[in-house]
Structure formats: structure tokens, C-alpha cells
XYZ file of C-alpha atoms in Angstrom:
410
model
C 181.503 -85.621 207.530
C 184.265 -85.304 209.470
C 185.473 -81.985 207.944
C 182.248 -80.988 208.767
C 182.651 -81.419 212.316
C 185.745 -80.265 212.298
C 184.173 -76.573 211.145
C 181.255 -76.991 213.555
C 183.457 -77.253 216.414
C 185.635 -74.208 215.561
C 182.283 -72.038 215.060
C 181.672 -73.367 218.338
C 185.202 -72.616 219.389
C 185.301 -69.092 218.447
C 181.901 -68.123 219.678
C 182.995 -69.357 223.372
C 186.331 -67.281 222.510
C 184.421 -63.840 221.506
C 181.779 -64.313 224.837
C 184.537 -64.433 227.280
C 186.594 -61.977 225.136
C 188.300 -59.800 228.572
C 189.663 -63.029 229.620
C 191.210 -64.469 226.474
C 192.643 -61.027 225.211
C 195.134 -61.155 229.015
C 195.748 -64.947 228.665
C 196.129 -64.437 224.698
C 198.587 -61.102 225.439
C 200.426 -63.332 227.911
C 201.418 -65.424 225.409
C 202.674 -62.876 223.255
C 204.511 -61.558 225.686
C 206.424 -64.637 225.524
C 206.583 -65.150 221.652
C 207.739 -61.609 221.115
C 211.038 -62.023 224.018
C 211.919 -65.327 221.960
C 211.372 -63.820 218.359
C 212.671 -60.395 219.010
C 215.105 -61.635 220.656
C 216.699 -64.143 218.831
C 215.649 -62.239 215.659
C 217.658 -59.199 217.370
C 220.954 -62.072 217.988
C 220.596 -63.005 214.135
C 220.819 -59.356 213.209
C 223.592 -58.198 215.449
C 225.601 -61.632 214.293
C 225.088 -60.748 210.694
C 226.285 -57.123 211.849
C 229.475 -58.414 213.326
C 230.449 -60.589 210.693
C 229.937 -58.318 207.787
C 232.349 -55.995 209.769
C 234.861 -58.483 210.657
C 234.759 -59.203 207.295
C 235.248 -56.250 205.918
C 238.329 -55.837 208.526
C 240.139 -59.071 207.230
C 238.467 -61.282 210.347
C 237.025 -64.032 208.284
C 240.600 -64.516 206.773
C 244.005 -66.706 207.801
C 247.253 -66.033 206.745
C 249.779 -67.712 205.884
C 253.763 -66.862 206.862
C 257.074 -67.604 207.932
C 257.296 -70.015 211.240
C 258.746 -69.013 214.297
C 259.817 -72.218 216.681
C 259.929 -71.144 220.579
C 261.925 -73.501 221.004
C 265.910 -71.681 221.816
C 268.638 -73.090 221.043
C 271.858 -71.954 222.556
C 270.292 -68.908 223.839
C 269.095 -68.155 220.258
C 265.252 -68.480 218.899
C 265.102 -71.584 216.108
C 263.610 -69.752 212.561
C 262.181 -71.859 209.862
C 262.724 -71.129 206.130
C 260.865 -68.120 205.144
C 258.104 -68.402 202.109
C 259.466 -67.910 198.678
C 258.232 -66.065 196.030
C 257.394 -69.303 193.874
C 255.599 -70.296 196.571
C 253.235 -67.878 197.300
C 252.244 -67.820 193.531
C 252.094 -71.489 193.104
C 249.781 -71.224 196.120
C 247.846 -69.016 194.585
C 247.700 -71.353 191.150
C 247.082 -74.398 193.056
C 244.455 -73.550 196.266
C 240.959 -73.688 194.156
C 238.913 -73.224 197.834
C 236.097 -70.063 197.075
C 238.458 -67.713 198.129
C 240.235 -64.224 197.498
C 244.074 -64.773 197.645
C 246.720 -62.101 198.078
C 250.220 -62.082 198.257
C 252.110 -59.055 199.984
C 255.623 -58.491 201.537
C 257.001 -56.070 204.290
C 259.506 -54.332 202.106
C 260.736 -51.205 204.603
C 259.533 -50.515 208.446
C 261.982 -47.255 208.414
C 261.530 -45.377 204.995
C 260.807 -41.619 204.752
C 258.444 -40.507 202.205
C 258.637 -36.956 200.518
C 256.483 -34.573 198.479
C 257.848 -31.201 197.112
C 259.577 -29.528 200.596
C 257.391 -31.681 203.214
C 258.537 -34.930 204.168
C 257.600 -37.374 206.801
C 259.441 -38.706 209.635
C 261.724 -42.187 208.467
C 259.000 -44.388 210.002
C 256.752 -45.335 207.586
C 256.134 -48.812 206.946
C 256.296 -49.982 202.447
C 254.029 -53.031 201.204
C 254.184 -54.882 198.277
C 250.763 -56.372 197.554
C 248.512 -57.337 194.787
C 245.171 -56.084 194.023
C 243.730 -58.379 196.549
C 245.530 -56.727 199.406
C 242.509 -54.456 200.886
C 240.694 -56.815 200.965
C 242.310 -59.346 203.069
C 244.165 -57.342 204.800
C 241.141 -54.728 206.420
C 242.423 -51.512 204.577
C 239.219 -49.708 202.954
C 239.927 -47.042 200.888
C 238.978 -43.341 201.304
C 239.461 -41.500 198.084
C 240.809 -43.086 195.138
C 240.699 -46.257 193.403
C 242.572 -49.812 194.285
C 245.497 -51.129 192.098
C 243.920 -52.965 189.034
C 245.597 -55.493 186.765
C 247.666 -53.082 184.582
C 248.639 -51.351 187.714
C 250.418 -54.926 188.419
C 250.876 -56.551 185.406
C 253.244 -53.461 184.222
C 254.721 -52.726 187.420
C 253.497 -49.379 187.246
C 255.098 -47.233 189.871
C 251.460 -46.009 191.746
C 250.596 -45.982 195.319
C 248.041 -46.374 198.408
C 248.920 -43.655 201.369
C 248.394 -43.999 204.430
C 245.937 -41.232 206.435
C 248.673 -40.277 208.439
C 251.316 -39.861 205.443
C 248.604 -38.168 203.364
C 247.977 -35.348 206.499
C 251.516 -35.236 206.481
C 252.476 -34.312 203.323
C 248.945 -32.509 202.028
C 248.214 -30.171 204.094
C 244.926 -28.215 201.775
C 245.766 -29.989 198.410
C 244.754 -32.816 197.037
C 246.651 -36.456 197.157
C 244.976 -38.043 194.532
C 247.193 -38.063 190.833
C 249.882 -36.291 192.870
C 253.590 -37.533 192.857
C 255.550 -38.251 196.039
C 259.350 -39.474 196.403
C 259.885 -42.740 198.406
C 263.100 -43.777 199.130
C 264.188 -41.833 195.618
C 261.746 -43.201 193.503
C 258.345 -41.109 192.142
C 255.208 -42.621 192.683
C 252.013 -41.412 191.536
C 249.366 -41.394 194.638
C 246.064 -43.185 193.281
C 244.038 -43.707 196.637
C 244.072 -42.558 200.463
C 243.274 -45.077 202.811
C 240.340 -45.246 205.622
C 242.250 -44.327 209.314
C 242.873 -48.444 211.001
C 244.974 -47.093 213.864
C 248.301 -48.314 214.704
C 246.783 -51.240 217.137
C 244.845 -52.747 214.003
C 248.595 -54.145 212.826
C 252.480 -52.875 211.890
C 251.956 -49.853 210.371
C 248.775 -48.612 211.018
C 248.240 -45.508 209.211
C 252.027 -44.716 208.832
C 251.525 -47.308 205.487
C 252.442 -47.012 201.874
C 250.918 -49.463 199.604
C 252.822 -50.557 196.281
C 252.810 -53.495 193.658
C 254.076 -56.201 194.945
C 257.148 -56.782 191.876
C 257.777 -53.193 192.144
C 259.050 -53.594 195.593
C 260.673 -56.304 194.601
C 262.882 -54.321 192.223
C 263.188 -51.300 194.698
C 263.853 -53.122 197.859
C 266.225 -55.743 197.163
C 266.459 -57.705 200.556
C 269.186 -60.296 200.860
C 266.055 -62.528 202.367
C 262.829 -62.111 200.818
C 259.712 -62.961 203.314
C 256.278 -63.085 201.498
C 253.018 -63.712 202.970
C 249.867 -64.948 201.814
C 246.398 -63.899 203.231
C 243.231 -65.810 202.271
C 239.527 -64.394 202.791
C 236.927 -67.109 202.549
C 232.983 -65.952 201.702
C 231.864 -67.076 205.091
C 232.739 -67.946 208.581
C 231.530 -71.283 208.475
C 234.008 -71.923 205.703
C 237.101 -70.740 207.541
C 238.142 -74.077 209.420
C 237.731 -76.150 206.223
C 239.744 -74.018 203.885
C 242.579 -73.551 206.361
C 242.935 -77.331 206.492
C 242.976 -77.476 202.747
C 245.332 -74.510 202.648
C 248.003 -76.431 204.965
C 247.604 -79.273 202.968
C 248.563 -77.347 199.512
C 251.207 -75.848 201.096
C 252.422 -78.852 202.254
C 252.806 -80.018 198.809
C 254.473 -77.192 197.581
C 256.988 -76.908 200.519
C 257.476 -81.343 199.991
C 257.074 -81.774 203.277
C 256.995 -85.475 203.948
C 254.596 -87.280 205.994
C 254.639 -86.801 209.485
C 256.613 -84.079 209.276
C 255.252 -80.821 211.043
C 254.674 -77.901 209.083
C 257.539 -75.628 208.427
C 254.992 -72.822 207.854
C 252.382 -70.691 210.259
C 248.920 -70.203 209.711
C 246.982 -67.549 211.717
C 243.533 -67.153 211.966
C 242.176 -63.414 212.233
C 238.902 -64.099 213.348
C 239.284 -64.660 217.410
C 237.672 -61.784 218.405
C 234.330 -62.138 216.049
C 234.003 -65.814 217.453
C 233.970 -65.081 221.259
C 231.742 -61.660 220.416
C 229.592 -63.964 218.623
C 229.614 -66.271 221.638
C 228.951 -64.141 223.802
C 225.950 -63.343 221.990
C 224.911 -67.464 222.486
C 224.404 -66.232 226.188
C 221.714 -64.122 225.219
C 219.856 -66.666 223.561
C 219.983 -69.042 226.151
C 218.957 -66.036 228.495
C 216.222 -65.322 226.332
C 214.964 -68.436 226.097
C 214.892 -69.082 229.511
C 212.428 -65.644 229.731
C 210.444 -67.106 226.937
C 209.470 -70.205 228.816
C 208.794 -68.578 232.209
C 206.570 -66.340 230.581
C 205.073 -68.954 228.244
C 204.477 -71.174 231.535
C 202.998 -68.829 233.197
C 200.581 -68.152 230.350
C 200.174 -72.081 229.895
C 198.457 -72.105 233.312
C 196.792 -69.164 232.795
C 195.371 -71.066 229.958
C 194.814 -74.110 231.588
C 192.538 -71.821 234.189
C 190.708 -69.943 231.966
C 189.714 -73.423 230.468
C 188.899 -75.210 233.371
C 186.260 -71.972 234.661
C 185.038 -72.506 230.871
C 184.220 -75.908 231.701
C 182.292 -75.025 235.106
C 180.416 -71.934 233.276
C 179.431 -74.454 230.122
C 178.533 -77.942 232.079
C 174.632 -77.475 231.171
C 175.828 -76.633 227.223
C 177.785 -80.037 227.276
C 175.002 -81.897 228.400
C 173.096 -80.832 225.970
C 175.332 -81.301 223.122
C 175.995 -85.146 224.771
C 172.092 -85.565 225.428
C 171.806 -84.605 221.374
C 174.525 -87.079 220.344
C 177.968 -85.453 220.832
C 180.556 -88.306 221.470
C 183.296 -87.362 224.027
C 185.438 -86.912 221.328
C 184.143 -84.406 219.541
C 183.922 -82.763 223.104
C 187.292 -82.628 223.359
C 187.899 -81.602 220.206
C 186.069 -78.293 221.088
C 187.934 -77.285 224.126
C 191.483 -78.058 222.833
C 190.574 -76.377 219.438
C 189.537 -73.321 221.682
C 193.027 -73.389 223.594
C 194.530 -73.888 220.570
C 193.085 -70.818 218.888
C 193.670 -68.444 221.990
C 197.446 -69.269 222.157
C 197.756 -69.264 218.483
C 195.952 -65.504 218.133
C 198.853 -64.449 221.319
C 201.586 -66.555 219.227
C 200.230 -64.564 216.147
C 200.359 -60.958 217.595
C 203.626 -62.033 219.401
C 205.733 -62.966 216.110
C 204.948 -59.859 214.852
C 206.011 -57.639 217.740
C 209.194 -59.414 217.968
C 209.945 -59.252 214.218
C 209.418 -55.841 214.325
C 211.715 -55.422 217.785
C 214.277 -57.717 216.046
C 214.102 -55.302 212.721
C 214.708 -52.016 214.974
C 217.540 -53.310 215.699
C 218.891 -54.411 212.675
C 218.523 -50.795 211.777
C 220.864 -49.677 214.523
C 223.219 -51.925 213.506
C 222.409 -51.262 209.416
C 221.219 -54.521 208.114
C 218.457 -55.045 206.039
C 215.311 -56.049 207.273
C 215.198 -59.723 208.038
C 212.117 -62.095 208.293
C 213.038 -65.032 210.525
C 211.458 -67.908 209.230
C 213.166 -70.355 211.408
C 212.048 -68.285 214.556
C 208.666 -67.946 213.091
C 208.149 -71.140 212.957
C 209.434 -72.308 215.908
C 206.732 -70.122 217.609
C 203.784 -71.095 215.611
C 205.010 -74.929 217.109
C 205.884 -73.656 220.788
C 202.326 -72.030 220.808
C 200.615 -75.353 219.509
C 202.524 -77.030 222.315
C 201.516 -74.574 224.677
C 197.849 -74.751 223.562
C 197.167 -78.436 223.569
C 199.143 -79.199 226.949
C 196.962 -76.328 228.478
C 193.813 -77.371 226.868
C 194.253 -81.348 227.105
C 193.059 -81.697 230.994
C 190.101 -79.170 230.626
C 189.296 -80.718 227.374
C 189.164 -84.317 229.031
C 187.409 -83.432 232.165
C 184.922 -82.059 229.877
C 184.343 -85.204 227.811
C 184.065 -87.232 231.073
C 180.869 -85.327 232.356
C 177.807 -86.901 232.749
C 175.101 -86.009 230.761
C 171.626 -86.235 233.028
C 174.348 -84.426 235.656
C 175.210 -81.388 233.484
C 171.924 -81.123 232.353
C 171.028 -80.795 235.931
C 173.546 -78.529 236.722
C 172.265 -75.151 238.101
């Protein structure tokens, strides 16, 4: 029975919706007006987030490192150094830290070495790594012909390496790097990949960079004091503060540090600039947001109108439906089903524009096309909300008319 009535009153509902049609399609586009700033919006701000973090990723930004500390503290005139991280270490670190992560190890072997190839040679400023063969990606390198070392690259200390864009313009003029052999500091190494152009402001080095395995520099550059460090790229941002804390605490372990003892060691994060883009980007939201309810306001008492002039038109139709036997409930049931439908059908129409608003620009930045089902559904809710609080007073006034006086109204 009551499922019954339910369907009766949204026939009823969507009859009085379809006769005053002019009037529901501008209160209805009102609403999705609204819907579409919050969806596109914020479905826009998901987008551009996921943007900025796949590239921040792919530059080394959701990664910390791990390295020699520097006290700035002085001490007769003379900066206080800590112990520098030792090649047991680094690899015990990388045995012992289990966190979802990629680990590399790397070492800045030469700042100052000249690099030559047949008669060309390049000036003595370019900067020699050691690294494994989870350097690139750690450190933000990409690579732009060629392949990355592999694990007989540094199992067998093969002598191969990763130039620089600068060294490889400076030494190649029309021929091709790749499988060619270049002298470094004496020694022939075979060139296996050309690296993407950073820029010398993206870290030491820049583009003036020559990549080796990490034991082979060992052999070549004998330092009297070795100085490793270790970078760690976590799958996420969200995972960055929890892994660095377990990464302190492992290398607390292997360093011995005792208990209340600070930590001997530094650990950067790389990721600075992606947060405060990113919360920048919270601005927006809360910007949008704040357009969303204006406009969702003013279509709330646009509503509210439109329902209270449907009352006045339909006060001889409600007297007869009361006169017949329609309780005041099922009275208001009727109008706040019809306010409910008209700011669902805008809530509808609006979702759609802004997923489609949000999606253009998820193509400009080139991610794939996302559906936001959080956003979504937060709209389908907001337009419920808007629809009974618009439709409640209407809908009561109408329940609370008197039947002989509507019947004798007009």
C-alpha cells in the first residue's frame, strides 16, 4: 500500500514538474550551475594533484635521502662534521629497511674530472657517480637514449656509463653516443645511455654528470674518506612520513646509536615543493566550495519560490485530494518529492558537466580520465539536502490548508 502511494505521488510529482516545465528547467539549471563548479572543480584539483605527484615522482620528490650530518654548531671558528656513512652501512641498510620502497646507494666520486672521446674532450668540470641500478630512479635522472645499468652491469663491475646531455653535445657532435667508448680520468668506458637535460639548478652536476657502477668507482677513485648516500623512493606520498621514521630508526641500529642519543646522520626530504603546490591547490577547493554554496543557495530559494507559487496555483487541487481522503502526509510527501526531483534532475545534469570540465583538464595535464565517485556522491547528497530544505516549508504549508477553503478558492 504504501509503495503504492509512494508511486502515485511521484506520477503526481512529475506531472506538476512537466506543466510548469519553463520554470523548473531555470531553477533545475541553477542548480547545476552549482553541482558542476563543485564537481568540476574539485574533480579538476584531483586531476592536477595526481598530475603533480606523478611528476614529482618521477623527479625523485616523493623520496628522502639519507647522508652525512653537518652540525652548525662551530667550534673554534671551525664547522663540527659527523662521521660520514660507510659502505657497510649503506648496504646493510639496504638488507635490513623492508618499507615498500626502491633503495639506491650512490657516491660523489669526482666534481673536477675531464672526460675524453677520440680528439674532443670536455672541460675538467664534470661531476662522476657511483650508483646502482636504482639511481634514476631516486635520484630524477630519466633517460634519453639507451638503456639503465642492469644487474650484470653491477654485479661484474662492468666498466659502462650514463652521460650527461651536456657531455654527450660535447663530445658527439653528428655521431652517435650509444656503444661508443670515451676516456674518463684514463679509464675506457663504454657509453650505454644519454640522459634527459635536468639543468644545473635540479642538483650538483646537472647535466655536466657521468653515471658509473657504484664498486667501479670505488676501485677508480680511491678517496682517503669514502661518503655514500642512500636515497629511498616510497610508492606514494602518503607513505613518505612513515617510512622516513622507520628509516631513522634502522639506521639507528646500524650506526648503535644509544638511546637518547641524536642522530649522527641527516635525512632530507625532496618533496617540499610538491606539498605547498599541492596546498596551494587546497585554496581552490575551499574557493570553490564557497562558489558552490552561493550558487546552490541561491538556487535553494529559487526552489523554495517556485514551490511556494506551486502551492498558491494548486490550493483548489489539494482540496480536492484532502476532500477525497488525502492525509496531510501524503500531501507533503508530494511537494517535497517534487523539490526533490527538480534539484536532483539540476544535480544530475550538473555532475556530468563538471566531470566532463574536470576530465578536460586532466587531458591538459595527461592523466587518464577519472570518474569521481567521492564527488559524485557528495552531490547526489548536497542536492537531496538542497531539495528537502527548499521543499519542507512549501510542502507543510500545503498540508496545513483547509479543505472546504481550498475548495473554495477561486
Amino acid at each position: 500500500m504504501k509503495k503504492e502511494i509512494l508511486r502515485e505521488n511521484i506520477g503526481i510529482a512529475w506531472v506538476a514538474i512537466r506543466s510548469q516545465w519553463v520554470r523548473t528547467i531555470i531553477t533545475a539549471g541553477i542548480i547545476t550551475i552549482g553541482i558542476t563548479a563543485m564537481v568540476g572543480i574539485l574533480t579538476a584539483i584531483d586531476s592536477i594533484k595526481a598530475s603533480i605527484s606523478t611528476e614529482f615522482t618521477s623527479m625523485g620528490a616523493n623520496t628522502f635521502m639519507i647522508g652525512q650530518l653537518r652540525s652548525r654548531v662551530r667550534q673554534h671558528n671551525k664547522e663540527r662534521k659527523y662521521g660520514p656513512l660507510k659502505y657497510d652501512e649503506v648496504q646493510a641498510f639496504k638488507e635490513d629497511f623492508h618499507f615498500p620502497s626502491q633503495i639506491s646507494v650512490s657516491t660523489r666520486s669526482s666534481i673536477n674530472s675531464t672526460v675524453k672521446y677520440r680528439s674532443k674532450k670536455t672541460n675538467p668540470n664534470v661531476a662522476v657517480f657511483g650508483c646502482d641500478e636504482n639511481y634514476l630512479s631516486t635520484s630524477g635522472y630519466r633517460i634519453d637514449r639507451g638503456r639503465n645499468f642492469n644487474e650484470n652491469d653491477i654485479q661484474n663491475n662492468l666498466r659502462v656509463a650514463l652521460i650527461g646531455k651536456e657531455v654527450a653535445e660535447r663530445l658527439f657532435d653528428v655521431e652517435d653516443p650509444l656503444n661508443q667508448y670515451i676516456n674518463l680520468e684514463g679509464i675506457r668506458y663504454k657509453v650505454i645511455a644519454v640522459l634527459k637535460e635536468k639543468g644545473s639548478s635540479s642538483g650538483f652536476g646537472g647535466d655536466r654528470t657521468i653515471l658509473i657502477p657504484l664498486d667501479v668507482a670505488r676501485q677508480q677513485f680511491r678517496m682517503t674518506v669514502e661518503q655514500f648516500t642512500v636515497n629511498v623512493l616510497v610508492f606514494g606520498p602518503q607513505y613518505l612520513d612513515l617510512a622516513i621514521e622507520e628509516a631513522r630508526g634502522t639506521f639507528r641500529r646500524i650506526r648503535k646509536l644509544p638511546l637518547g642519543k641524536e642522530d649522527d646522520f641527516e635525512v632530507r626530504r625532496s618533496d617540499n615543493l610538491a606539498t605547498k603546490l599541492i596546498s596551494n591547490l587546497e585554496f581552490v577547493s575551499v574557493v570553490s566550495w564557497f562558489i558552490a554554496l552561493i550558487t546552490l543557495l541561491g538556487a535553494a530559494i529559487g526552489l523554495m519560490n517556485i514551490m511556494l507559487v506551486s502551492v498558491t496555483e494548486r490550493t483548489r487541487e489539494i482540496g480536492v485530494r484532502k476532500a477525497l481522503g488525502a492525509a496531510s502526509g501524503i500531501i507533503r510527501m508530494q511537494f517535497l518529492l517534487e523539490a526533490t526531483i527538480i534539484s536532483q534532475l539540476g544535480g544530475l545534469f550538473g555532475i556530468v558537466l563538471g566531470i566532463l570540465i574536470g576530465n578536460i583538464v586532466a587531458l591538459f595535464t595527461g592523466e587518464p580520465f577519472i570518474i569521481p565517485w567521492l564527488w559524485m556522491a557528495l552531490g547526489v547528497l548536497v542536492c537531496l539536502l538542497v531539495g528537502v530544505a527548499s521543499g519542507y516549508y512549501p510542502a507543510r504549508k500545503a498540508s496545513r490548508l483547509d479543505p472546504i477553503e481550498s475548495l473554495r478558492y477561486e
